[in-house]
Coordinates of C-alpha atoms in Angstrom, one line a residue:
M1 CA 0.0 -0.1 0.0
D2 CA 2.7 2.5 1.1
Q3 CA 4.8 1.6 -2.3
T4 CA 1.7 2.4 -4.2
I5 CA 1.2 5.7 -2.8
Y6 CA 4.6 6.7 -3.4
L7 CA 4.7 5.4 -7.1
V8 CA 1.4 7.1 -7.9
T9 CA 2.9 10.5 -6.4
L10 CA 6.0 10.0 -8.3
V11 CA 4.4 9.4 -11.6
G12 CA 2.0 12.2 -11.2
A13 CA 4.6 14.7 -10.1
A14 CA 7.0 13.6 -12.9
L15 CA 4.2 14.2 -15.5
V16 CA 3.4 17.8 -14.2
V17 CA 7.1 18.5 -14.2
V18 CA 7.4 17.4 -17.8
A19 CA 4.4 19.3 -18.8
A20 CA 6.0 22.5 -17.2
F21 CA 9.1 22.0 -19.0
S22 CA 7.3 21.5 -22.2
S23 CA 6.1 25.2 -21.9
L24 CA 9.7 26.3 -22.7
I25 CA 9.4 24.5 -25.9
A26 CA 6.1 26.0 -26.7
F27 CA 7.1 29.6 -26.0
R28 CA 10.3 29.1 -28.1
F29 CA 8.7 27.7 -31.1
G30 CA 5.1 29.3 -30.7
A31 CA 3.5 25.7 -30.5
P32 CA 0.1 25.2 -28.9
L33 CA 0.7 24.3 -25.2
L34 CA -2.5 22.5 -25.0
L35 CA -1.3 20.1 -27.8
L36 CA 1.9 19.4 -25.9
F37 CA 0.0 18.7 -22.6
L38 CA -2.5 16.4 -24.7
G39 CA 0.6 14.7 -26.2
I40 CA 2.2 14.0 -22.9
G41 CA -0.9 12.4 -21.5
L42 CA -1.5 10.4 -24.7
A43 CA 2.0 9.2 -24.7
S44 CA 1.8 8.1 -21.0
G45 CA -1.7 6.3 -21.3
T46 CA -2.6 2.8 -22.2
D47 CA -1.3 2.9 -25.8
G48 CA 2.1 4.6 -24.5
L49 CA 4.0 4.0 -21.2
G50 CA 0.9 1.8 -20.1
I51 CA -0.9 3.8 -17.4
D52 CA -4.3 2.5 -17.5
F53 CA -6.8 5.2 -16.5
D54 CA -10.5 4.8 -17.6
N55 CA -12.3 6.5 -14.9
A56 CA -14.7 8.8 -16.6
S57 CA -16.3 10.1 -13.3
F58 CA -13.0 11.0 -11.7
A59 CA -11.8 12.7 -15.0
Y60 CA -15.0 14.9 -15.2
F61 CA -14.9 15.8 -11.6
V62 CA -11.2 16.9 -11.6
G63 CA -11.7 18.7 -15.0
S64 CA -14.8 20.5 -13.6
L65 CA -12.9 21.7 -10.7
A66 CA -9.8 22.7 -12.8
L67 CA -12.1 24.7 -15.3
A68 CA -13.7 26.6 -12.2
I69 CA -10.4 27.7 -11.2
I70 CA -9.4 28.8 -14.7
L71 CA -12.7 30.6 -15.2
F72 CA -12.4 32.5 -11.8
D73 CA -8.8 33.7 -12.8
S74 CA -10.1 34.6 -16.3
G75 CA -12.8 36.8 -14.7
F76 CA -10.5 38.3 -12.1
G77 CA -8.0 39.3 -14.8
T78 CA -10.6 41.1 -17.2
P79 CA -10.8 44.8 -16.5
L80 CA -14.1 46.5 -17.1
K81 CA -12.6 48.7 -19.6
V82 CA -12.0 45.6 -21.9
L83 CA -15.4 44.2 -20.9
R84 CA -17.0 47.6 -21.8
Q85 CA -14.9 47.8 -25.3
A86 CA -16.2 44.5 -26.6
A87 CA -19.1 43.4 -24.5
M88 CA -21.8 43.2 -27.3
P89 CA -19.7 41.3 -29.9
A90 CA -18.4 39.0 -27.5
F91 CA -21.9 38.2 -25.8
L92 CA -23.3 37.4 -29.2
L93 CA -20.4 35.0 -30.1
A94 CA -20.5 33.5 -26.7
T95 CA -24.4 32.9 -26.9
F96 CA -25.9 32.8 -30.3
G97 CA -22.5 31.9 -31.9
V98 CA -22.2 28.6 -29.7
I99 CA -25.8 27.7 -30.5
F100 CA -25.4 28.4 -34.3
T101 CA -22.1 26.3 -34.3
T102 CA -23.7 23.6 -32.6
G103 CA -26.6 23.5 -35.1
L104 CA -24.2 23.6 -38.2
F105 CA -21.8 21.0 -36.8
G106 CA -24.7 18.9 -35.9
V107 CA -26.1 18.7 -39.4
A108 CA -22.9 17.8 -40.8
A109 CA -22.3 15.3 -38.1
H110 CA -25.6 13.4 -38.7
Y111 CA -24.8 13.1 -42.4
L112 CA -21.3 12.0 -42.0
T113 CA -21.9 9.5 -39.1
D114 CA -24.7 7.1 -38.0
F115 CA -25.6 9.2 -35.0
T116 CA -29.3 10.3 -34.5
W117 CA -30.1 13.8 -34.7
L118 CA -29.9 14.4 -30.9
E119 CA -26.4 12.5 -30.7
S120 CA -25.3 14.8 -33.7
M121 CA -26.3 17.9 -31.9
L122 CA -24.7 16.6 -28.7
L123 CA -21.4 16.2 -30.5
G124 CA -21.8 19.6 -32.0
A125 CA -22.5 21.2 -28.4
A126 CA -19.3 19.6 -27.2
V127 CA -17.0 21.2 -29.6
A128 CA -18.8 24.4 -30.1
S129 CA -17.1 26.6 -27.6
T130 CA -13.5 28.0 -27.9
D131 CA -10.9 27.5 -25.2
A132 CA -9.6 30.5 -23.2
A133 CA -6.2 28.8 -22.2
A134 CA -5.4 28.1 -25.8
V135 CA -6.4 31.5 -27.1
F136 CA -4.5 33.3 -24.4
F137 CA -1.5 31.3 -24.6
L138 CA -1.0 31.4 -28.6
L139 CA -1.5 35.3 -28.6
R140 CA 1.3 35.5 -25.9
A141 CA 3.8 32.9 -27.2
G142 CA 3.2 34.0 -30.7
N143 CA 4.3 37.5 -29.8
V144 CA 0.9 38.7 -31.5
N145 CA 0.4 42.4 -30.4
L146 CA -3.3 42.6 -31.7
R147 CA -5.5 45.6 -32.0
D148 CA -7.4 46.2 -28.6
R149 CA -10.9 45.6 -29.9
V150 CA -9.9 42.3 -31.7
R151 CA -8.0 41.1 -28.7
S152 CA -10.9 42.1 -26.3
I153 CA -13.6 40.2 -28.2
L154 CA -11.2 37.1 -28.5
E155 CA -10.4 37.2 -24.7
I156 CA -14.2 37.9 -23.4
E157 CA -15.7 35.3 -25.9
S158 CA -13.4 32.5 -24.9
G159 CA -13.9 33.2 -21.3
T160 CA -17.6 33.5 -21.3
N161 CA -18.7 30.9 -24.0
D162 CA -18.2 27.7 -21.8
P163 CA -21.4 27.9 -19.7
I164 CA -23.6 27.9 -22.8
A165 CA -21.8 24.9 -24.2
I166 CA -22.0 23.2 -21.0
F167 CA -25.8 23.9 -20.7
L168 CA -26.5 22.5 -24.2
T169 CA -24.3 19.5 -23.8
I170 CA -25.8 18.5 -20.4
T171 CA -29.4 19.1 -21.6
L172 CA -29.0 17.0 -24.6
V173 CA -27.4 14.2 -22.7
E174 CA -30.5 14.2 -20.1
I175 CA -33.0 14.3 -23.1
I176 CA -31.3 11.2 -24.8
I177 CA -31.2 9.4 -21.4
I178 CA -34.9 9.9 -21.0
G179 CA -35.4 7.9 -24.2
A180 CA -38.4 9.5 -25.5
T181 CA -39.0 11.2 -28.5
P182 CA -40.6 14.6 -27.7
E183 CA -41.7 17.0 -30.3
A184 CA -39.3 19.7 -31.5
D185 CA -41.3 22.5 -30.1
V186 CA -41.4 20.8 -26.6
I187 CA -37.4 20.2 -26.6
L188 CA -37.1 24.0 -27.7
L189 CA -39.4 25.0 -24.9
D190 CA -37.7 23.1 -22.2
M191 CA -34.2 24.3 -23.4
V192 CA -35.2 27.9 -23.3
I193 CA -36.6 27.7 -19.8
G194 CA -33.7 25.6 -18.6
F195 CA -31.3 28.0 -20.1
F196 CA -32.7 31.1 -18.5
L197 CA -33.1 29.3 -15.2
Q198 CA -29.5 28.1 -15.1
M199 CA -28.1 31.4 -16.4
G200 CA -30.1 33.5 -14.1
L201 CA -29.4 31.6 -11.0
G202 CA -25.9 31.4 -11.9
G203 CA -25.6 35.0 -12.5
L204 CA -27.1 36.1 -9.5
V205 CA -25.0 33.6 -7.2
G206 CA -21.8 35.0 -9.1
L207 CA -22.5 38.6 -8.5
V208 CA -23.4 37.9 -4.8
G209 CA -20.4 35.6 -4.4
G210 CA -18.2 38.1 -5.8
L211 CA -19.3 40.9 -3.5
A212 CA -19.0 38.5 -0.6
I213 CA -15.7 37.6 -1.4
V214 CA -14.4 41.2 -1.5
R215 CA -16.2 42.1 1.8
L216 CA -14.7 39.2 3.7
V217 CA -11.3 39.7 2.3
D218 CA -11.6 43.2 3.5
R219 CA -13.2 42.4 6.9
L220 CA -11.1 39.3 7.9
H221 CA -7.4 40.3 8.5
L222 CA -6.0 37.0 7.4
E223 CA -2.2 36.5 6.9
N224 CA -1.0 37.0 3.3
G225 CA 0.0 33.4 3.0
L226 CA -3.6 32.3 4.0
L227 CA -5.3 35.0 2.0
P228 CA -4.9 33.5 -1.5
I229 CA -6.1 30.0 -0.4
F230 CA -9.1 31.5 1.3
V231 CA -10.1 33.3 -2.0
L232 CA -9.7 30.2 -3.9
T233 CA -11.8 28.2 -1.5
L234 CA -14.6 30.9 -1.6
S235 CA -14.5 30.8 -5.6
L236 CA -15.1 27.0 -5.4
M237 CA -17.9 27.5 -3.0
V238 CA -19.7 29.8 -5.3
F239 CA -19.2 27.4 -8.1
A240 CA -20.6 24.6 -6.1
A241 CA -23.5 26.6 -4.5
A242 CA -24.8 27.8 -8.0
G243 CA -24.7 24.2 -9.3
A244 CA -26.5 22.9 -6.3
I245 CA -29.5 25.1 -6.7
G246 CA -29.7 24.4 -10.4
G247 CA -27.7 27.3 -11.8
S248 CA -24.6 27.5 -13.9
G249 CA -21.7 27.0 -11.6
F250 CA -19.2 28.2 -14.3
L251 CA -21.1 31.4 -15.0
A252 CA -21.2 31.9 -11.6
V253 CA -17.3 31.4 -10.7
Y254 CA -16.5 33.5 -13.8
L255 CA -18.8 36.4 -12.7
A256 CA -17.4 36.2 -9.0
G257 CA -13.8 36.6 -10.3
L258 CA -15.0 39.5 -12.6
V259 CA -16.5 41.3 -9.7
A260 CA -13.8 40.7 -7.3
G261 CA -10.9 41.5 -9.8
N262 CA -12.6 45.0 -10.6
S263 CA -13.2 45.7 -7.0
A264 CA -11.0 47.7 -4.4
I265 CA -10.0 44.0 -3.1
R266 CA -7.1 44.0 -0.6
A267 CA -3.7 42.4 -1.6
V268 CA -4.5 42.1 -5.2
S269 CA -1.1 41.6 -6.4
V270 CA -0.8 38.7 -4.1
L271 CA -4.0 37.3 -5.3
K272 CA -3.0 37.7 -8.8
R273 CA 0.4 35.9 -8.6
F274 CA -1.3 32.9 -6.6
Q275 CA -4.0 32.6 -9.0
D276 CA -1.8 32.7 -12.0
G277 CA 0.1 29.8 -10.5
M278 CA -3.0 28.1 -9.8
S279 CA -4.4 28.6 -13.1
W280 CA -1.2 27.0 -14.7
L281 CA -1.3 24.0 -12.5
A282 CA -5.2 23.3 -13.1
Q283 CA -4.5 23.7 -17.0
I284 CA -1.6 20.9 -16.6
I285 CA -3.6 18.7 -14.5
M286 CA -6.7 18.9 -16.6
F287 CA -4.9 18.3 -20.0
L288 CA -3.0 15.4 -18.6
I289 CA -5.9 13.7 -17.2
L290 CA -7.8 14.1 -20.3
G291 CA -5.0 12.9 -22.5
L292 CA -4.6 9.8 -20.2
F293 CA -8.3 9.1 -20.7
A294 CA -8.2 8.9 -24.3
T295 CA -7.3 5.8 -26.2
P296 CA -5.4 6.5 -29.4
S297 CA -5.7 2.9 -30.8
Q298 CA -9.5 3.6 -30.9
F299 CA -8.9 6.8 -33.2
L300 CA -8.1 4.9 -36.7
P301 CA -11.5 3.5 -37.6
I302 CA -13.3 7.0 -37.2
L303 CA -10.3 9.1 -38.2
P304 CA -11.2 10.3 -41.7
I305 CA -14.9 11.3 -40.4
A306 CA -13.5 13.1 -37.5
V307 CA -10.9 15.0 -39.6
A308 CA -13.5 15.8 -42.0
L309 CA -15.7 17.1 -39.2
G310 CA -12.8 19.2 -37.7
L311 CA -12.1 21.0 -41.0
F312 CA -15.8 21.7 -41.5
L313 CA -15.9 23.3 -38.2
I314 CA -12.6 25.4 -38.9
F315 CA -13.7 26.4 -42.3
I316 CA -17.3 26.3 -42.5
A317 CA -19.3 26.3 -39.2
R318 CA -17.2 28.7 -37.2
P319 CA -16.6 31.4 -39.9
L320 CA -20.4 31.4 -40.6
A321 CA -21.4 31.7 -36.9
V322 CA -18.7 34.7 -36.4
W323 CA -19.8 36.4 -39.6
V324 CA -23.6 36.3 -38.6
C325 CA -22.8 37.5 -35.0
L326 CA -20.6 40.3 -36.1
L327 CA -22.7 41.3 -39.0
P328 CA -24.6 44.2 -37.0
F329 CA -21.2 45.9 -36.0
N330 CA -19.9 46.4 -39.5
M331 CA -16.5 45.2 -38.5
P332 CA -13.7 45.0 -41.1
R333 CA -13.4 41.8 -43.2
Q334 CA -9.9 41.2 -41.9
E335 CA -11.0 41.4 -38.1
T336 CA -13.9 39.2 -38.9
A337 CA -11.7 36.5 -40.5
F338 CA -9.1 36.5 -37.9
I339 CA -11.9 36.2 -35.1
S340 CA -13.4 33.4 -37.0
W341 CA -9.9 31.5 -37.4
V342 CA -8.8 31.9 -33.6
G343 CA -11.5 29.6 -32.5
L344 CA -9.5 27.0 -31.1
R345 CA -11.2 24.0 -29.5
G346 CA -9.5 22.5 -26.3
A347 CA -10.0 20.9 -23.0
V348 CA -13.5 22.2 -22.3
S349 CA -14.6 20.3 -25.5
I350 CA -12.9 17.0 -24.5
L351 CA -14.3 17.5 -20.8
L352 CA -17.9 17.9 -22.3
A353 CA -17.4 14.9 -24.4
I354 CA -16.9 12.9 -21.4
T355 CA -20.6 13.5 -20.3
P356 CA -22.2 10.9 -22.9
L357 CA -19.8 8.3 -21.1
L358 CA -21.2 9.3 -17.7
G359 CA -24.9 9.3 -19.1
G360 CA -24.3 5.7 -20.5
L361 CA -25.0 6.5 -23.9
S362 CA -24.5 3.7 -26.5
N363 CA -22.3 5.7 -28.7
G364 CA -20.7 7.6 -25.9
R365 CA -17.1 6.3 -26.5
E366 CA -17.4 7.1 -30.1
I367 CA -18.6 10.9 -29.5
F368 CA -15.7 11.3 -27.0
N369 CA -13.2 10.0 -29.6
I370 CA -14.5 12.2 -32.3
A371 CA -14.5 15.3 -30.2
F372 CA -10.9 14.4 -29.1
I373 CA -9.7 14.2 -32.9
V374 CA -11.6 17.4 -33.6
V375 CA -9.6 19.3 -31.0
L376 CA -6.3 17.9 -32.1
V377 CA -7.2 19.0 -35.7
S378 CA -8.1 22.5 -34.5
L379 CA -4.8 22.7 -32.5
V380 CA -2.7 21.5 -35.3
V381 CA -4.3 23.6 -38.1
Q382 CA -5.2 26.9 -36.2
G383 CA -2.7 26.8 -33.5
W384 CA 0.4 27.1 -35.7
T385 CA -0.9 29.9 -37.9
V386 CA -2.3 32.5 -35.5
G387 CA 0.8 34.9 -35.5
P388 CA 1.5 34.7 -39.2
L389 CA -2.3 35.2 -40.1
A390 CA -2.6 38.2 -37.8
R391 CA 0.6 39.8 -39.5
W392 CA -0.9 38.7 -43.0
L393 CA -4.1 40.6 -42.5
G394 CA -2.4 43.6 -41.0
L395 CA -4.0 43.4 -37.6
T396 CA -0.6 43.6 -35.6
V397 CA 0.6 46.7 -34.1
P398 CA 3.8 47.6 -32.7
S399 CA 4.0 47.1 -28.9
R400 CA 3.0 50.1 -26.6
L401 CA 5.6 49.8 -24.0
G402 CA 9.3 48.7 -24.0
P403 CA 11.0 46.7 -21.1
L404 CA 9.6 47.5 -17.6
Q405 CA 11.4 46.7 -14.3
K406 CA 8.8 46.7 -11.5
V407 CA 8.1 45.0 -8.3
E408 CA 4.8 45.2 -6.3
L409 CA 5.0 45.1 -2.7
E410 CA 2.0 44.5 -0.2
L411 CA 2.4 46.5 3.0
P412 CA 0.8 45.4 6.4
G413 CA -1.8 47.6 7.6
S414 CA -2.1 49.5 4.3
A415 CA -5.5 48.8 3.1
H416 CA -5.9 49.4 -0.6
H417 CA -2.4 50.6 -1.2
E418 CA 0.9 49.2 -2.1
L419 CA 4.5 50.1 -2.7
L420 CA 5.9 49.8 -6.1
A421 CA 9.5 49.4 -6.8
Y422 CA 10.7 50.8 -10.2
T423 CA 14.0 50.3 -11.9
V424 CA 14.8 53.4 -14.0
V425 CA 15.7 52.1 -17.4
A426 CA 17.6 54.1 -20.2
G427 CA 15.4 56.0 -22.6
S428 CA 12.4 55.8 -20.4
P429 CA 10.2 59.1 -20.0
V430 CA 11.3 59.7 -16.3
A431 CA 15.0 59.3 -17.4
R432 CA 14.5 61.9 -20.0
G433 CA 13.0 64.3 -17.3
H434 CA 9.5 63.7 -17.2
R435 CA 7.8 64.4 -13.8
I436 CA 6.1 61.7 -11.7
P437 CA 2.2 62.8 -11.2
R438 CA 1.2 64.4 -8.0
W439 CA -1.3 61.6 -7.1
A440 CA 1.8 59.2 -6.7
R441 CA 3.9 59.5 -3.7
P442 CA 7.6 58.7 -4.4
S443 CA 9.3 58.1 -1.1
L444 CA 12.7 56.8 -1.6
V445 CA 15.5 56.6 -4.2
V446 CA 18.2 53.9 -4.1
R447 CA 21.3 55.0 -6.2
D448 CA 24.6 53.2 -6.1
G449 CA 23.6 51.3 -2.9
R450 CA 22.7 54.4 -1.0
S451 CA 19.1 55.5 0.0
T452 CA 18.0 59.1 -0.5
K453 CA 14.7 60.9 -0.1
F454 CA 13.1 61.5 -3.5
Q455 CA 13.0 65.2 -2.9
D456 CA 16.9 65.0 -2.4
A457 CA 17.6 62.7 -5.2
G458 CA 17.3 65.3 -8.1
R459 CA 16.7 64.1 -11.5
L460 CA 16.3 60.4 -11.8
M461 CA 19.0 58.5 -13.8
A462 CA 19.1 54.9 -15.3
G463 CA 19.8 52.2 -12.7
D464 CA 18.0 54.1 -10.0
H465 CA 15.5 52.2 -7.8
V466 CA 12.4 54.3 -7.0
Y467 CA 9.8 53.3 -4.3
I468 CA 6.2 54.8 -4.8
F469 CA 3.4 54.4 -2.5
V470 CA 0.3 54.4 -4.4
P471 CA -3.2 53.1 -4.3
D472 CA -3.7 49.6 -5.4
R473 CA -5.8 50.5 -8.5
Y474 CA -3.2 53.0 -9.8
P475 CA -3.4 54.1 -13.4
R476 CA -1.2 52.5 -16.1
L477 CA 0.6 56.0 -16.4
L478 CA 3.5 55.1 -14.0
D479 CA 4.2 51.9 -16.0
R480 CA 4.5 54.1 -19.1
L481 CA 6.7 56.6 -17.5
F482 CA 9.2 53.9 -16.2
A483 CA 9.2 51.7 -19.4
S484 CA 11.8 52.2 -22.0
R485 CA 11.2 53.1 -25.7
T486 CA 9.6 50.3 -27.6
E487 CA 12.1 48.7 -30.0
V488 CA 10.2 48.9 -33.4
D489 CA 10.5 46.2 -35.8
P490 CA 12.1 47.6 -39.2
E491 CA 8.9 46.8 -41.1
D492 CA 6.9 48.8 -38.5
A493 CA 9.3 51.8 -38.6
E494 CA 6.9 54.1 -40.7
F495 CA 3.8 52.6 -38.8
F496 CA 3.2 55.9 -36.8
G497 CA 4.1 58.3 -39.5
A498 CA 7.2 60.4 -40.3
F499 CA 6.5 62.8 -37.3
A500 CA 4.1 63.7 -34.6
V501 CA 1.7 66.7 -34.3
E502 CA 0.2 68.1 -31.2
P503 CA -3.7 66.9 -31.1
S504 CA -4.5 70.3 -29.6
R505 CA -3.5 72.1 -32.7
P506 CA -6.5 73.4 -35.0
A507 CA -7.3 71.1 -37.9
S508 CA -7.3 74.2 -40.4
D509 CA -3.5 73.9 -40.0
L510 CA -3.7 70.5 -41.8
E511 CA -5.8 72.2 -44.5
S512 CA -3.3 74.9 -45.0
A513 CA -0.5 72.7 -45.1
Y514 CA -1.7 69.7 -47.1
G515 CA -5.0 70.7 -48.5
P516 CA -6.9 67.3 -47.5
G517 CA -10.4 69.0 -48.4
L518 CA -11.8 69.4 -44.8
S519 CA -15.3 70.9 -44.6
E520 CA -15.6 74.3 -42.7
D521 CA -17.0 72.4 -39.7
E522 CA -14.0 70.1 -39.6
Q523 CA -11.7 73.0 -39.7
A524 CA -13.1 74.5 -36.7
L525 CA -12.3 71.3 -34.8
T526 CA -8.8 70.4 -33.3
I527 CA -6.8 67.6 -34.9
G528 CA -7.6 65.2 -32.0
E529 CA -11.3 66.2 -32.2
L530 CA -11.2 65.8 -36.1
V531 CA -9.6 62.1 -35.5
L532 CA -12.4 61.1 -33.0
A533 CA -15.2 62.5 -35.4
R534 CA -13.8 60.5 -38.5
L535 CA -13.5 57.5 -36.1
G536 CA -17.2 57.5 -34.7
G537 CA -16.4 59.2 -31.5
R538 CA -14.0 56.4 -30.1
A539 CA -10.4 56.0 -31.0
E540 CA -7.9 53.3 -29.8
Y541 CA -4.1 52.9 -30.1
A542 CA -3.0 52.6 -33.9
D543 CA -6.3 53.9 -35.6
R544 CA -5.7 55.5 -38.9
V545 CA -7.6 58.4 -40.8
T546 CA -6.9 59.0 -44.3
L547 CA -7.4 62.5 -45.4
G548 CA -6.4 62.9 -49.1
P549 CA -2.7 62.9 -49.4
I550 CA -2.0 62.4 -45.9
E551 CA -3.0 59.9 -43.0
L552 CA -3.2 60.5 -39.4
I553 CA -2.3 57.9 -37.0
V554 CA -3.3 57.7 -33.3
R555 CA -0.2 57.1 -31.5
D556 CA -1.5 57.2 -27.9
V557 CA -5.0 57.5 -26.0
D558 CA -5.5 58.5 -22.4
E559 CA -7.8 56.8 -19.8
K560 CA -10.7 58.8 -20.7
G561 CA -10.4 58.0 -24.5
R562 CA -9.0 61.3 -25.5
V563 CA -6.3 61.3 -28.3
T564 CA -3.0 62.5 -26.7
S565 CA -0.6 61.8 -29.6
V566 CA -1.0 61.8 -33.4
G567 CA 1.4 60.9 -36.1
I568 CA 1.4 62.2 -39.8
S569 CA 2.3 60.0 -42.7
L570 CA 3.0 61.5 -46.0
D571 CA 2.8 58.1 -47.6
P572 CA -0.7 56.7 -46.8
A573 CA -0.4 53.1 -46.3
P574 CA -1.9 50.7 -48.9
P575 CA -5.7 49.5 -48.5
P576 CA -5.9 46.4 -46.4
R577 CA -6.2 43.1 -48.1
Q578 CA -9.7 42.7 -49.7
L579 CA -10.9 39.1 -48.7
P580 CA -13.8 37.8 -51.0
V581 CA -15.7 36.9 -47.8
F582 CA -17.0 38.3 -44.5
L583 CA -18.7 41.3 -46.0
G584 CA -19.8 43.7 -43.4
A585 CA -23.4 45.1 -43.0
G586 CA -22.5 48.3 -44.7
E587 CA -20.9 46.6 -47.6
I588 CA -23.8 44.3 -48.0
R589 CA -26.2 47.4 -48.0
D590 CA -24.1 49.2 -50.5
R591 CA -24.0 46.0 -52.8
L592 CA -27.7 45.7 -52.8
R593 CA -28.3 49.2 -53.4
I594 CA -26.1 49.1 -56.4
L595 CA -27.6 45.9 -57.4
F596 CA -31.2 47.2 -57.3
G597 CA -30.4 50.6 -58.9
R598 CA -28.7 48.8 -61.8
R599 CA -31.9 46.7 -62.1
R600 CA -34.2 49.8 -62.2
T601 CA -32.0 51.4 -64.8
Q602 CA -32.3 48.4 -66.9
A603 CA -35.9 48.2 -66.5
A604 CA -36.3 51.8 -67.3
A605 CA -34.2 51.4 -70.3
A606 CA -36.1 48.3 -71.4
A607 CA -39.6 50.3 -71.0
A608 CA -38.0 53.2 -73.1
A609 CA -36.9 50.8 -76.0
P610 CA -40.3 50.5 -77.7
V611 CA -40.8 54.3 -77.7
A612 CA -37.4 54.8 -79.3
D613 CA -38.4 52.1 -82.0
A614 CA -41.8 54.0 -82.7
A615 CA -40.1 57.3 -83.2
T616 CA -37.6 55.9 -85.8
G617 CA -40.0 53.4 -87.5
E618 CA -37.5 50.7 -87.0
K619 CA -38.6 47.3 -85.8
P620 CA -36.5 45.5 -83.2
Q621 CA -35.4 42.8 -85.7
D622 CA -34.4 45.4 -88.1
S623 CA -32.1 46.9 -85.5
Y624 CA -30.7 43.3 -85.0
N625 CA -30.2 42.8 -88.7
S626 CA -28.3 46.2 -89.1
R627 CA -25.4 44.4 -87.5
G628 CA -24.9 42.3 -90.4
F629 CA -27.3 39.6 -89.9
D630 CA -30.0 38.5 -92.6
S631 CA -33.4 38.4 -91.3
D632 CA -34.3 35.5 -93.8
A633 CA -31.5 33.4 -92.8

């Protein structure tokens, strides 16, 4: 017995260590990290090293707990600014997009397999959601610095679409278990009622639970070492409480993290570091267990069908769902295409594919195997191409900040405050003489091993260590003051234009210098106001506005959305790549207007033709014969 405990611990710890080391390979080569974790699990399973693991209940239990931890951390790290920026597009993708993908994939699965309609839709629901861990990692590992709106939509969608897919999967499993054949309207009504009940209860428990976590952390003066464990345990209690009363525990734990992460919670830096580590551990354990649970020797008979379904999901189902959901927002084709491509499937799809096995469905193992192969196809085809595709579509922008050296220190007894230790790097704004804002409280400067009061230190120099006492919700301005200048790629050297212009200058100066053809109302604006007006009232980093022979580029935006730096390019960038698909609502409207206008013109011309013939006395066939044809032929 004792030897068994040691052996299991040794093997389990070794697998985690190998998985952790494999992340270095993934970061080095930009490989999908989930693919490596699953590969380690498959290599260690029955068909590999011989570890026999076939406990579906245990795999689902551990995977659910791990997913709850990941979702709480995902919500905790999502700022409200990001949520507001992309809330509606991401919400449609996370709800209607998942349902639409389920339906399309289910139809394809029904005709490619011998599954019933309900089993086909069950398979579609299992693979309908994107994987947050895979999306976040690939955007980081591939060094892909995306436009803010695109990144926000991808992050929020991947973090919020799991509850819908989980609800659909569990509901379809329960319907199949009943064995009855209810009418379609009965199924639809039950699913709609169940959906609103689960989402409503889950949302309520999540919001109340998040507020309770913040209140308890502030009221109970726990040790810093115990505090992160306390918060993690409370998040799991929120997850369990919502599920126990019939709500969505996954939605509840995500909302609890969102509320807690955007509140003035104590020791936020300690909590973030701990949760980041726990999220990594949860991902590794979940992926390894799911890999161990699979049996690759069973894949061969269904491999062609599963690969075909995976390609259908990548190239047809997901793009159609994304296009329909984003149509009302008139997004550029390039952004829609990229969002549709970065729909990687991952551990959640494999975890949901276990539910048919738990329900004892006759085709449960085949559903699981097909879902597993679909995930592998998604990771192999999409996972390696995220970075190159973003650059090919022109969606990447130069990094906003260069290297930054910062340490966050929690101070005992300092509620909602922390001590930041910055190292002044060469080329940073403070090294060039920029002042630290008044709301920050610089207290100490360590230079050449000697400590000095900030007031007595004089101008900061490279290598100085500056200690600043600030509220724990400090603006990002401090990071920008202490970060060095960004090393811009040679291909991006002209990205922000030949030179900068002050946004507060009148736009009439542009008209006088370059003659872009501004109206009188536009000339009365400042350059910053002109940029905002041309962009529809909201600007973001790297937005571009073409004005005749010049182009204005947004170099920076402050916390309130005001343009603070504008670049001028005298050689406007070429237009973006024109994709033949993903037309926006505006483009469709314009094309329909042109089409119907052309038809009206043709109809009017056809109606006027007999009048012209009567005036000339020519018959239609005579006009035809005048081109050299004989009417008697």
